[in-house]
JSON list of C-alpha atoms in Angstrom, two decimals:
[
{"chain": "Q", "resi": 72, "resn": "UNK", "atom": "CA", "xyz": [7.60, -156.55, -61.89]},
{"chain": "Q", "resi": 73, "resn": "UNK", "atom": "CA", "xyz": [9.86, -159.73, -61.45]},
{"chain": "Q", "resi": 74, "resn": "UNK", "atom": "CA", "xyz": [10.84, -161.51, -64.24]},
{"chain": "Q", "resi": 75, "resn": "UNK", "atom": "CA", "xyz": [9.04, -164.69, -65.42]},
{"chain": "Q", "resi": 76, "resn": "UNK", "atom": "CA", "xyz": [11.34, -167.43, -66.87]},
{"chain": "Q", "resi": 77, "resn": "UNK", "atom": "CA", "xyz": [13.04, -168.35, -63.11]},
{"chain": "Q", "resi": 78, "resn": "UNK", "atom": "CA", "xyz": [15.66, -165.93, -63.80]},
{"chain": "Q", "resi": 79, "resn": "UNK", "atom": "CA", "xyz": [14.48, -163.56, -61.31]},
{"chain": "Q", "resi": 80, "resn": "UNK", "atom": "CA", "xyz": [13.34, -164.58, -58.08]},
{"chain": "Q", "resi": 81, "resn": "UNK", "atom": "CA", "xyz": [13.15, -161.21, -56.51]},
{"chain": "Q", "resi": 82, "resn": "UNK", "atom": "CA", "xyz": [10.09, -160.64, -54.15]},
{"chain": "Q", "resi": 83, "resn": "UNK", "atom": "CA", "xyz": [6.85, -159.18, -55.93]},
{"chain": "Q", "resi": 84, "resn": "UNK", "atom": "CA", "xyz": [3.92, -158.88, -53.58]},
{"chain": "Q", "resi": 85, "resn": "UNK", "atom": "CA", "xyz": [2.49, -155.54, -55.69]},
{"chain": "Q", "resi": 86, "resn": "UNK", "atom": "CA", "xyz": [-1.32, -155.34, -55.28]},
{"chain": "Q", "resi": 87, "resn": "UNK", "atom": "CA", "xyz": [-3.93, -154.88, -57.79]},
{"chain": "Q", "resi": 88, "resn": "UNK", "atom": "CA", "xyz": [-5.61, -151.49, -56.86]},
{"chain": "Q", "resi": 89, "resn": "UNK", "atom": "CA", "xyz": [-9.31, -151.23, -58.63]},
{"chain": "Q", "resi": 90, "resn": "UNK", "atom": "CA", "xyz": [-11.59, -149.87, -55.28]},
{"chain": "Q", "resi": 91, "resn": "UNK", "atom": "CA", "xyz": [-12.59, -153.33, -55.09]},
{"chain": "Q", "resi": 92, "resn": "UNK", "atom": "CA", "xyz": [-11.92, -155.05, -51.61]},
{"chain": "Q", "resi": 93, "resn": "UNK", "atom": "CA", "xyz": [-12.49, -158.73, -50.54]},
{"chain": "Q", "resi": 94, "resn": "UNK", "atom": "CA", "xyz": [-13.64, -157.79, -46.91]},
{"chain": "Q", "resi": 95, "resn": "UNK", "atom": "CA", "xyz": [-16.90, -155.73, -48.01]},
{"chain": "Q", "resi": 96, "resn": "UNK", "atom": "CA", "xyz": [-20.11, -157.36, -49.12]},
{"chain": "Q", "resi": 97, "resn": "UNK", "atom": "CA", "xyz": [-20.67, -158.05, -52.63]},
{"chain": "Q", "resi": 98, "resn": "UNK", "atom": "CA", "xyz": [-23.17, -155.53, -54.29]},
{"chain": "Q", "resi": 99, "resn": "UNK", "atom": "CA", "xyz": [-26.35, -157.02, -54.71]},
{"chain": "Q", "resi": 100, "resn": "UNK", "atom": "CA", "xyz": [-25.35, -159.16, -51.65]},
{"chain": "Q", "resi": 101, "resn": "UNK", "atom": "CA", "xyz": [-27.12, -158.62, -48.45]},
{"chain": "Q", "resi": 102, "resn": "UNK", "atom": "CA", "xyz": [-24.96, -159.73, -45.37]},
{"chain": "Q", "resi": 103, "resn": "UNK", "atom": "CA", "xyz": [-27.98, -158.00, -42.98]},
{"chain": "Q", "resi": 104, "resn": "UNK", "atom": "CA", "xyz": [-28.00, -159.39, -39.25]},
{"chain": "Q", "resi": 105, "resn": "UNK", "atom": "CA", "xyz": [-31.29, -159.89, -38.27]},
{"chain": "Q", "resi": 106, "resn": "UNK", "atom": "CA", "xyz": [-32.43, -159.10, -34.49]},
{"chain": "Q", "resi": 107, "resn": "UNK", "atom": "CA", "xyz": [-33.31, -161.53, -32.38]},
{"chain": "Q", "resi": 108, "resn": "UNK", "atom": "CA", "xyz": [-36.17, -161.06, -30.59]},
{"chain": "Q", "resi": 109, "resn": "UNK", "atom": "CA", "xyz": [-34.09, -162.02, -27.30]},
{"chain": "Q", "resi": 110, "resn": "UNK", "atom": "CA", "xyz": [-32.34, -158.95, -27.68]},
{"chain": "Q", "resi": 111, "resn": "UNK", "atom": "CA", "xyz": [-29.00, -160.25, -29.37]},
{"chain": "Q", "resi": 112, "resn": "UNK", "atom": "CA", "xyz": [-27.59, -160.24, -33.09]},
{"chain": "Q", "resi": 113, "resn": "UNK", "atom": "CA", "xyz": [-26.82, -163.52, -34.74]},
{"chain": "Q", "resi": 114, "resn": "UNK", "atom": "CA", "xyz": [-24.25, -163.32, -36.09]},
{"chain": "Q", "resi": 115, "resn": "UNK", "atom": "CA", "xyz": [-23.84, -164.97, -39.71]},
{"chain": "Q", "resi": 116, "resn": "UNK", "atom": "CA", "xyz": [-20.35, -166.68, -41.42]},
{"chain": "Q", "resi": 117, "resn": "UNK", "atom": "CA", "xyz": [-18.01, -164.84, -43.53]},
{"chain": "Q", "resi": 118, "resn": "UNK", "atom": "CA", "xyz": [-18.06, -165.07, -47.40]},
{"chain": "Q", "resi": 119, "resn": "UNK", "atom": "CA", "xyz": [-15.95, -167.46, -48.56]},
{"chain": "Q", "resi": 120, "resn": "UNK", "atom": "CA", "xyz": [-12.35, -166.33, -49.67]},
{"chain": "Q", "resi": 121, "resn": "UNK", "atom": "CA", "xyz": [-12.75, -164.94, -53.26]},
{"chain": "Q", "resi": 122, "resn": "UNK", "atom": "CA", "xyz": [-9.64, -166.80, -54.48]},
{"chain": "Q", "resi": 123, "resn": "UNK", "atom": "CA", "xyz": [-9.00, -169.05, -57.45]},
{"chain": "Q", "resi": 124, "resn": "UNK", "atom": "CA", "xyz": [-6.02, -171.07, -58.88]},
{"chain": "Q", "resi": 125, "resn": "UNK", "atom": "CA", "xyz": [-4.87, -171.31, -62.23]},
{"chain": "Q", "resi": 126, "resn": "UNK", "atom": "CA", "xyz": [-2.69, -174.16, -63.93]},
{"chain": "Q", "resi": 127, "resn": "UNK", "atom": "CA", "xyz": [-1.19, -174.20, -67.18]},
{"chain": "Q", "resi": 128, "resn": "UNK", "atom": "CA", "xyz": [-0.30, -170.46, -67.76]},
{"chain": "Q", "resi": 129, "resn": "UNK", "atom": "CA", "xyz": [2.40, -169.45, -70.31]},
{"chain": "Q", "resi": 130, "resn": "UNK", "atom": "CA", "xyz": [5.88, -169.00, -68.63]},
{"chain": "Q", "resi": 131, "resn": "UNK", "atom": "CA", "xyz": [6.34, -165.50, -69.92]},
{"chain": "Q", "resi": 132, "resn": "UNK", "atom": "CA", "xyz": [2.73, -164.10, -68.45]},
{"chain": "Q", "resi": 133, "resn": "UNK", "atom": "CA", "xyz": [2.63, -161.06, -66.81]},
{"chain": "Q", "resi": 134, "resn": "UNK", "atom": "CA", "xyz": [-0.19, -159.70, -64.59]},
{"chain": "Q", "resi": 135, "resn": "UNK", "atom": "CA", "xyz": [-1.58, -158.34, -66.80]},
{"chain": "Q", "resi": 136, "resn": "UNK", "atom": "CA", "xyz": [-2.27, -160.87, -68.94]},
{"chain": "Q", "resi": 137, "resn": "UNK", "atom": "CA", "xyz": [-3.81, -162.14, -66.35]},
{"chain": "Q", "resi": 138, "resn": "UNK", "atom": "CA", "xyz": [-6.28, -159.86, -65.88]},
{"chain": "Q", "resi": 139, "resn": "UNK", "atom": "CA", "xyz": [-6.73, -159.57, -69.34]},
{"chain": "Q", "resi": 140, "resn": "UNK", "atom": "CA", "xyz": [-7.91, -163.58, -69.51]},
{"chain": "Q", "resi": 141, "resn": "UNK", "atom": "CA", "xyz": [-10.36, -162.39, -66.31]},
{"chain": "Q", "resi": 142, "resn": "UNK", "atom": "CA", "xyz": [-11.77, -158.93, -68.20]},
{"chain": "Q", "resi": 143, "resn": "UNK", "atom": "CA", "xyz": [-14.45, -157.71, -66.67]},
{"chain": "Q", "resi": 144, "resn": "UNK", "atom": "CA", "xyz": [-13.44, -159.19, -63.09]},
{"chain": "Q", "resi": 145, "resn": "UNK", "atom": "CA", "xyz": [-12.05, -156.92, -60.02]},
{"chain": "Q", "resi": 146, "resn": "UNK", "atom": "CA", "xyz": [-8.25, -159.06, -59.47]},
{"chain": "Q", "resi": 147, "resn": "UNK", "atom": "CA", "xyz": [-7.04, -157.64, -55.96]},
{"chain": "Q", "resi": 148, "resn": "UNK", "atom": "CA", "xyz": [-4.04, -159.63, -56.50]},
{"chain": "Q", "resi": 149, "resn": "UNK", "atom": "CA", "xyz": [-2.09, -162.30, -58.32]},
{"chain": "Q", "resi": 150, "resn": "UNK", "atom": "CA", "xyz": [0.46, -165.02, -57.21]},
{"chain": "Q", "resi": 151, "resn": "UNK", "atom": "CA", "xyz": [2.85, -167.04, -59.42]},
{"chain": "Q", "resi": 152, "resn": "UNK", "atom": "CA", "xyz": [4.16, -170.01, -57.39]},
{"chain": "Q", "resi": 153, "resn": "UNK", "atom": "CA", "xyz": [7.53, -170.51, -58.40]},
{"chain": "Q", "resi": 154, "resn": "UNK", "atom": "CA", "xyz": [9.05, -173.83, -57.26]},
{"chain": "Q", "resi": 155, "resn": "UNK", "atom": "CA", "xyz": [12.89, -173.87, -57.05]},
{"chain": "Q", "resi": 156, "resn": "UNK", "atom": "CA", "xyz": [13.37, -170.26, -58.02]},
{"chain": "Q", "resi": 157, "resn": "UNK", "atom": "CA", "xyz": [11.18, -170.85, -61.26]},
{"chain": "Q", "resi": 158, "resn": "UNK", "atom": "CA", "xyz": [7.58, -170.14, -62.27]},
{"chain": "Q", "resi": 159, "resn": "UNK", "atom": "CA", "xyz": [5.87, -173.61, -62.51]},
{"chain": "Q", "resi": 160, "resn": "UNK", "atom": "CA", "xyz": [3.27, -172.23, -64.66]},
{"chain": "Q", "resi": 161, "resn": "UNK", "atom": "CA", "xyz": [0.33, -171.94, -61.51]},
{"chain": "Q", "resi": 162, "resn": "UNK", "atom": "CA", "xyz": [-1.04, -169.19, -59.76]},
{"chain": "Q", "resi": 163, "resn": "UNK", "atom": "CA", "xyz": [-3.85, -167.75, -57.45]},
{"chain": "Q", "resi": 164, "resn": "UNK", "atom": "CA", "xyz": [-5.82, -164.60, -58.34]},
{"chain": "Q", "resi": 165, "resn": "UNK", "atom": "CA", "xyz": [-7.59, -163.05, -55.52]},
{"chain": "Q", "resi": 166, "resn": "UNK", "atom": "CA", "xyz": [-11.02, -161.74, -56.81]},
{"chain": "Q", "resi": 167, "resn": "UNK", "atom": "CA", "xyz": [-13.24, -158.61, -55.51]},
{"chain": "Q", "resi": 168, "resn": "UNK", "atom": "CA", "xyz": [-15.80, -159.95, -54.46]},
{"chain": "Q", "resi": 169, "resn": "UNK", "atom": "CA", "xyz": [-16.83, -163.72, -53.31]},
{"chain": "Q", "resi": 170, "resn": "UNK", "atom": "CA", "xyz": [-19.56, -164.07, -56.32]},
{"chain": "Q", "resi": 171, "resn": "UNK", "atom": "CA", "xyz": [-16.91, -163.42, -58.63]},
{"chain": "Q", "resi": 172, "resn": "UNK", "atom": "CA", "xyz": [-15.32, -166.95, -58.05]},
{"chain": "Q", "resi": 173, "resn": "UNK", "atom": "CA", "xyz": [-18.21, -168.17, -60.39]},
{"chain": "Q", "resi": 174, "resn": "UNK", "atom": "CA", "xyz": [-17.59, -166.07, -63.34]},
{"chain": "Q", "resi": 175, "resn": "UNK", "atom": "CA", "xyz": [-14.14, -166.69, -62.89]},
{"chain": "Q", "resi": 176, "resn": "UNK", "atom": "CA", "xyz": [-14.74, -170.75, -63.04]},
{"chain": "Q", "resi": 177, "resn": "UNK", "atom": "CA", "xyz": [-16.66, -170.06, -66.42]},
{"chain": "Q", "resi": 178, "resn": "UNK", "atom": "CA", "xyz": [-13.32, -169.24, -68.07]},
{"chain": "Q", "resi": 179, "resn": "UNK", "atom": "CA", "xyz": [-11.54, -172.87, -67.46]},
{"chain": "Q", "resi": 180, "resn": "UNK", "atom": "CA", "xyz": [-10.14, -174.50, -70.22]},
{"chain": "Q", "resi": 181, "resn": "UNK", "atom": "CA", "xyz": [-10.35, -170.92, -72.10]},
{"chain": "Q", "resi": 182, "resn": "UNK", "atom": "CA", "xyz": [-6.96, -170.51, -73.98]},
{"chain": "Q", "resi": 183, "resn": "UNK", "atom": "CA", "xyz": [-4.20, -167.75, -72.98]},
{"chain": "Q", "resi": 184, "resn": "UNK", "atom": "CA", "xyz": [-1.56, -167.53, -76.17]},
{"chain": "Q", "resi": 185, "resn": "UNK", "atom": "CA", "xyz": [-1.65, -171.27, -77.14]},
{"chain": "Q", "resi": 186, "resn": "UNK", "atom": "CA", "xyz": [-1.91, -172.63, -73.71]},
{"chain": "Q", "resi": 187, "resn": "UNK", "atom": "CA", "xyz": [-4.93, -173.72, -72.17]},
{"chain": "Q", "resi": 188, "resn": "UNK", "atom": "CA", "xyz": [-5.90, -172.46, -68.83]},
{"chain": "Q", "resi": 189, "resn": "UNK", "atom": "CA", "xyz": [-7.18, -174.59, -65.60]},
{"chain": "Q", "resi": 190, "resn": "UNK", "atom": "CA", "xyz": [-9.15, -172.64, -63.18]},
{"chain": "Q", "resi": 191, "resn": "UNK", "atom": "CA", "xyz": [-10.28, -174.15, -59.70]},
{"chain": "Q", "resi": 192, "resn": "UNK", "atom": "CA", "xyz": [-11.83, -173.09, -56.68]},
{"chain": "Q", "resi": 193, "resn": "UNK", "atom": "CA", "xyz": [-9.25, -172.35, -54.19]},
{"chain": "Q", "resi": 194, "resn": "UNK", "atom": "CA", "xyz": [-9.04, -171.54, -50.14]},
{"chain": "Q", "resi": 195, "resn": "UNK", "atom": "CA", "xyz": [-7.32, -168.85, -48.02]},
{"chain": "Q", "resi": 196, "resn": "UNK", "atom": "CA", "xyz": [-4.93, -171.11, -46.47]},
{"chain": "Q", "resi": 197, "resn": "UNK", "atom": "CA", "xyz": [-3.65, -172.62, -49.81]},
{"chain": "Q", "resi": 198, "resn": "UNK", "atom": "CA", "xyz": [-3.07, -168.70, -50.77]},
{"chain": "Q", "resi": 199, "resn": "UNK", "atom": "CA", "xyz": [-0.77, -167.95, -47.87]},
{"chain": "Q", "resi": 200, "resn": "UNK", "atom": "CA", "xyz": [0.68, -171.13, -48.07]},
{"chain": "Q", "resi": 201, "resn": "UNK", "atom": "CA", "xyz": [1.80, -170.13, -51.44]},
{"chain": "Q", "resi": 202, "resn": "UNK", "atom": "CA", "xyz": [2.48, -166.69, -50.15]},
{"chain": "Q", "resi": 203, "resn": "UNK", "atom": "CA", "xyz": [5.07, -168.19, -47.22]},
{"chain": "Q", "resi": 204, "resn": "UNK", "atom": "CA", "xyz": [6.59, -170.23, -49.71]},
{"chain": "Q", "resi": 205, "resn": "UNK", "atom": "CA", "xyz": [7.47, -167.44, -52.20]},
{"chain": "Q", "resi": 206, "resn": "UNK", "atom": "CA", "xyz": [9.24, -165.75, -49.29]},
{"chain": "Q", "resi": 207, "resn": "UNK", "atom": "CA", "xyz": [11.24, -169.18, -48.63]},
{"chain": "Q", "resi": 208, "resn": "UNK", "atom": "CA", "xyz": [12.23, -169.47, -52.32]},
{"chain": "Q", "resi": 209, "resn": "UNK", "atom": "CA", "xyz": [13.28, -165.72, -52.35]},
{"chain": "Q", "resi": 210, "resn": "UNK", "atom": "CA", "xyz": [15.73, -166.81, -49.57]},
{"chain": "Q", "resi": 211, "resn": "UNK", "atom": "CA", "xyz": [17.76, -169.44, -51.80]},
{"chain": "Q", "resi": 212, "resn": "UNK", "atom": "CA", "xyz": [21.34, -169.03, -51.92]},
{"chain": "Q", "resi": 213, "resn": "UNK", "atom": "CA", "xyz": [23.94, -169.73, -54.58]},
{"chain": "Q", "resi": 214, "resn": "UNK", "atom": "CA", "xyz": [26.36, -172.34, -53.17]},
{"chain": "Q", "resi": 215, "resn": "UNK", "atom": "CA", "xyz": [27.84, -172.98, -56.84]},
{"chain": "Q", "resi": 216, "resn": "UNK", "atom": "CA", "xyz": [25.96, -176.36, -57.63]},
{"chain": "Q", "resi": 217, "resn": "UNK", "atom": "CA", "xyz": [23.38, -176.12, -60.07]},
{"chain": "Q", "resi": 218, "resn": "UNK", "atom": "CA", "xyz": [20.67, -179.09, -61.07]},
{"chain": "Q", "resi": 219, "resn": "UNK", "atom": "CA", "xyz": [19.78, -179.89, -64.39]},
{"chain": "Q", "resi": 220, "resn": "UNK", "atom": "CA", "xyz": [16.87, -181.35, -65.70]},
{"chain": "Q", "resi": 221, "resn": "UNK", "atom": "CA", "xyz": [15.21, -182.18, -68.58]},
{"chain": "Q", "resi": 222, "resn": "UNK", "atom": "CA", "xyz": [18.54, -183.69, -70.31]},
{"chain": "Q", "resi": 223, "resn": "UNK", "atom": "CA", "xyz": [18.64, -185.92, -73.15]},
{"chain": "Q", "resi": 224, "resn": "UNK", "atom": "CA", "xyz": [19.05, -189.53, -71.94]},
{"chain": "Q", "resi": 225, "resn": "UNK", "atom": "CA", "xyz": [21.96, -190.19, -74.44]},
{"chain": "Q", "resi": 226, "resn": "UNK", "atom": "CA", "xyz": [23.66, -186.59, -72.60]},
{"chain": "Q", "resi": 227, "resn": "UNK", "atom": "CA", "xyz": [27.47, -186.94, -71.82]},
{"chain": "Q", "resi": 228, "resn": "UNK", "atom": "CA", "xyz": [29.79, -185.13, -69.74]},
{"chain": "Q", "resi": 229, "resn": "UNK", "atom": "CA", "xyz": [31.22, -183.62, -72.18]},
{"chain": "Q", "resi": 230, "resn": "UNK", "atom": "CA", "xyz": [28.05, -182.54, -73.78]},
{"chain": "Q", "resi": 231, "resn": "UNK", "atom": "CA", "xyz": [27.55, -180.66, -70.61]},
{"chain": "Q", "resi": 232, "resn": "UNK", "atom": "CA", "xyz": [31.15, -179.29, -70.65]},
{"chain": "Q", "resi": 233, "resn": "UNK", "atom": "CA", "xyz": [30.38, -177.92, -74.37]},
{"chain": "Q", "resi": 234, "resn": "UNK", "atom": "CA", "xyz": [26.71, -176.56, -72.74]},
{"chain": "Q", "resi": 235, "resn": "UNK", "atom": "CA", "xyz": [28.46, -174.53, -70.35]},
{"chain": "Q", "resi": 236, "resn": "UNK", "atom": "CA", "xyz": [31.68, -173.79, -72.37]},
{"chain": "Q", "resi": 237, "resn": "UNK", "atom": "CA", "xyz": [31.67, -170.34, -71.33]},
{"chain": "Q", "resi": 238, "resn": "UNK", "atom": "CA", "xyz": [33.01, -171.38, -67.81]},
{"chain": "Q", "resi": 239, "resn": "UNK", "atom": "CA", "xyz": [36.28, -173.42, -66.43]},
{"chain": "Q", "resi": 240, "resn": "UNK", "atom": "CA", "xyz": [34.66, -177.14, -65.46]},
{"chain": "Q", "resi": 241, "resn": "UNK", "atom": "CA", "xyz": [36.15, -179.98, -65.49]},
{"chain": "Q", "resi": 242, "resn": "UNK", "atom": "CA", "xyz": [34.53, -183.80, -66.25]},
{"chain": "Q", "resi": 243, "resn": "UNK", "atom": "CA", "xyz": [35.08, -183.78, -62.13]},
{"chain": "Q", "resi": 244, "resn": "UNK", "atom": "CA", "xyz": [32.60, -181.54, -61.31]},
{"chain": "Q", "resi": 245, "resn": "UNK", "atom": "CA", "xyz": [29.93, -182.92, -63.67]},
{"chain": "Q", "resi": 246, "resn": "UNK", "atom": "CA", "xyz": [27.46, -185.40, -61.87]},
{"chain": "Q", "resi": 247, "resn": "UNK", "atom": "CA", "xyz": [25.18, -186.85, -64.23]},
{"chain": "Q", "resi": 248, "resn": "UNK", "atom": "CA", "xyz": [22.00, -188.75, -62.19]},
{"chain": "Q", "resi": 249, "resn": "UNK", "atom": "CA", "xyz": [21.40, -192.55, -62.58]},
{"chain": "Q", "resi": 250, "resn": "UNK", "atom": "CA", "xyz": [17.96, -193.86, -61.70]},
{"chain": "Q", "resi": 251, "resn": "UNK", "atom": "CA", "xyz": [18.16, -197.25, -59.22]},
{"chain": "Q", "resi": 252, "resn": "UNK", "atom": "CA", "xyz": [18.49, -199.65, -62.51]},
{"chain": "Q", "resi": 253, "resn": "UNK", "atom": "CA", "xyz": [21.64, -198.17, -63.44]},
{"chain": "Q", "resi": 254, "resn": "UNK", "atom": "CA", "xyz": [20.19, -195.40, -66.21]},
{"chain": "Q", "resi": 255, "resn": "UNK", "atom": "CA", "xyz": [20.59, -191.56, -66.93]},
{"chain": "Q", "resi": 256, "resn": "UNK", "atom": "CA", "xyz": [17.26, -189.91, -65.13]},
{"chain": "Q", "resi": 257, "resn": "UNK", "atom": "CA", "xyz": [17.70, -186.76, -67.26]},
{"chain": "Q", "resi": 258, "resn": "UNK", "atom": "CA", "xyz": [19.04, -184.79, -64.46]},
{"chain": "Q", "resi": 259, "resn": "UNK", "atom": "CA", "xyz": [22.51, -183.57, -63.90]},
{"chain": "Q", "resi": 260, "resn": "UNK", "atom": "CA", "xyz": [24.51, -181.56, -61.07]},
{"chain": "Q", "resi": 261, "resn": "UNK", "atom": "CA", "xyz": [27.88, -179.22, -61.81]},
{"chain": "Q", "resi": 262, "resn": "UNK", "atom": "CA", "xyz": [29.97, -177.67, -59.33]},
{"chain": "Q", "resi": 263, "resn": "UNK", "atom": "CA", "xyz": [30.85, -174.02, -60.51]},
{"chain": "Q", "resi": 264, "resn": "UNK", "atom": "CA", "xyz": [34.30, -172.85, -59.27]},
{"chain": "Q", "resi": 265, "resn": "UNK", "atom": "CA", "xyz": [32.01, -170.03, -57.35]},
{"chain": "Q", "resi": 266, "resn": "UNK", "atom": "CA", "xyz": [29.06, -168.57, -56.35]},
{"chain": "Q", "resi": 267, "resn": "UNK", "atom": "CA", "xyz": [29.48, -166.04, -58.82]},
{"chain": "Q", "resi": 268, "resn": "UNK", "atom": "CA", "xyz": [29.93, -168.54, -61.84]},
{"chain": "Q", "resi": 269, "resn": "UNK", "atom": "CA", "xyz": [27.14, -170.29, -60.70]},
{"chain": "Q", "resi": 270, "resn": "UNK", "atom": "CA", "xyz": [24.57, -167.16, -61.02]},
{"chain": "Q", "resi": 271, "resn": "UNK", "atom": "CA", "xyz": [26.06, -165.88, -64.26]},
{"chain": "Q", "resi": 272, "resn": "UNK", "atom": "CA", "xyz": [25.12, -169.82, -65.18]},
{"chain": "Q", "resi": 273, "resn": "UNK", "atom": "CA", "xyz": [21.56, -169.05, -64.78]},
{"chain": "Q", "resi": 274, "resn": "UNK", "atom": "CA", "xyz": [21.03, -167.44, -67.89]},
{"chain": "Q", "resi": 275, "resn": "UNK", "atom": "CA", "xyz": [21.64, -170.83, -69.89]},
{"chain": "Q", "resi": 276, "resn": "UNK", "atom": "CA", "xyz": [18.03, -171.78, -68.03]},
{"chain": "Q", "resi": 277, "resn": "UNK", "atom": "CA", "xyz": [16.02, -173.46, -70.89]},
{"chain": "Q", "resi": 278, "resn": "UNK", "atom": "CA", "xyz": [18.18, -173.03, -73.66]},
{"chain": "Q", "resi": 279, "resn": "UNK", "atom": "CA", "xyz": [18.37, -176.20, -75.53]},
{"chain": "Q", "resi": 280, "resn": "UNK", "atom": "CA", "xyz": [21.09, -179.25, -75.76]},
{"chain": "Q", "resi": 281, "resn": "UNK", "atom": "CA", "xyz": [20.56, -181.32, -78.54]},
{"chain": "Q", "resi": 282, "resn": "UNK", "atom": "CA", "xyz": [17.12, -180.88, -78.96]},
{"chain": "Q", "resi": 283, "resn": "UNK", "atom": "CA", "xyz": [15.68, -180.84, -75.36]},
{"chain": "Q", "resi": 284, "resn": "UNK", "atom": "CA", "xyz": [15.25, -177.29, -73.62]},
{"chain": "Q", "resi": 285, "resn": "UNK", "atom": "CA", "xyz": [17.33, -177.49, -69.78]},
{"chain": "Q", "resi": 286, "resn": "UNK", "atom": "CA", "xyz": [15.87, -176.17, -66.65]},
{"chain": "Q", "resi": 287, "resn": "UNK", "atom": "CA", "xyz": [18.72, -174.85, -64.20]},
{"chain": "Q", "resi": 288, "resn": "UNK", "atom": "CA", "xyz": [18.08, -174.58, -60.71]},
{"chain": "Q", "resi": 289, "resn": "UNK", "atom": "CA", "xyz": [19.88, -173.43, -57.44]},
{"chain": "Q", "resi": 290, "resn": "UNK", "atom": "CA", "xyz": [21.26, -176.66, -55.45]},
{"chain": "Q", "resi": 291, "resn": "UNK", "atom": "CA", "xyz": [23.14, -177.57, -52.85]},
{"chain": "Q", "resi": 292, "resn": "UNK", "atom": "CA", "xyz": [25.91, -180.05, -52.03]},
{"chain": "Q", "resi": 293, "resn": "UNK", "atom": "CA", "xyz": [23.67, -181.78, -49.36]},
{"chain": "Q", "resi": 294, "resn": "UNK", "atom": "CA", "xyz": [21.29, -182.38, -52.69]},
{"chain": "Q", "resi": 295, "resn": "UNK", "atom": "CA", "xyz": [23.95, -183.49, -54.65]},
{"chain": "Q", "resi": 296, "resn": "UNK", "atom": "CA", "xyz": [25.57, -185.89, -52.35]},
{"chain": "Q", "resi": 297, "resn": "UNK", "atom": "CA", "xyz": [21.60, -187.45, -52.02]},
{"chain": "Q", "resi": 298, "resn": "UNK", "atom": "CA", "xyz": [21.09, -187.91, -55.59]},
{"chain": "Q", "resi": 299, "resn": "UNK", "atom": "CA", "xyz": [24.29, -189.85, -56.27]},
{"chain": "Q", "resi": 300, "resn": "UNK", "atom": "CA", "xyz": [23.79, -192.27, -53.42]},
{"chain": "Q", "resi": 301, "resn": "UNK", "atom": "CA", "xyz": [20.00, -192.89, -55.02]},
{"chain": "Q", "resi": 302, "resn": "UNK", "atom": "CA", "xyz": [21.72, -193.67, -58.36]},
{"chain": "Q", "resi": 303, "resn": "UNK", "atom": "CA", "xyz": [24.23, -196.08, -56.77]}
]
């Protein structure tokens, strides 16, 4: 199972198998065509998708703990979106059956740890959306720029040079980010000698400077060059 806290971004699509299957009927359901008496079926609509979303999930929860929350429910799957290689705390959970959706609705605002949980109705197309879009993200490349975010406002180059003391920068290949009046925006680029440096960077993702934790992500120059001509 890929790792939760961005550091992994290795593809997951593993399947929840309980004998459960969204394409059958739901028991107790009757999806029964009735004859016409001119001699031809009508034919009626599909159930609706059994899927649901979920917003505000812990960063390190598993699957499990996901189907933990839902006990009692048949999960067929479950999808973390991850947005710039890192889990952004959403997901979908495909359900066994349509009438399932309901129950699973009951548990919004239930807590998971010390986080509380939003569940919403959700469709097909926003789960393979989300599906096509974890393939995209598992296709980012180093190029040995990395964006920060989350710094603290008062955050110097050199603060940044200390963060990532472990590696040979220089004040030149620290970018901080000015919003359009002039001030830090909390965000920073650095230019790693290399690809390699730049990965082996990663694991500094949300450790703290000063007292603010600092999400890395994988950039590029075309990114960087964009954000400095904002802040100008």
């Amino acid at each position: 199972m890929a790792e939760l806290d961005g550091r992994e971004t290795g593809p997951k699509r593993q399947r929840f198998d309980q004998g459960s299957s969204f394409y059958g009927p739901s028991p107790g359901s009757s999806f029964m065509y009735n004859p016409s008496p001119y001699g031809y079926v009508e034919q009626q609509p599909p159930p609706p998708f059994p899927v649901v979303r979920l917003r505000g999930l812990p960063f390190d929860c598993t699957e499990a703990d996901v189907a933990e929350f839902f006990h009692g429910l048949d999960i067929v799957d479950v999808l973390f979106v991850r947005k710039d290689g890192k889990f952004s705390g959403e997901a979908f959970c495909v359900l066994g059956y349509p009438l399932q959706v309901d129950f699973a609705l009951q548990k919004n605002r239930f807590s998971m740890g010390r986080r509380y949980v939003e569940v919403f109705r959700s469709r097909r197309q926003d789960y393979y959306k989300a599906i096509a879009n974890e393939v995209s993200e598992n296709r980012v490349e180093h190029t040995g720029i990395l964006r920060l975010r989350g710094l603290p406002y008062s955050a110097s180059k050199d603060d940044i040079l200390e963060f990532f003391r472990d590696f040979n920068l220089s004040e030149d290949s620290v970018h901080i980010v000015f919003n359009s009046e002039g001030r830090p925006s909390g965000e920073a680029y650095v230019e790693f000698a290399n690809t390699e440096d730049s990965k082996a960077a990663m694991t500094k993702d949300r450790m703290t400077l000063g007292s603010r934790y600092i999400e890395l992500f994988v950039s590029s120059h075309e990114e960087l060059d964009e954000a400095i001509s904002r802040g100008r």
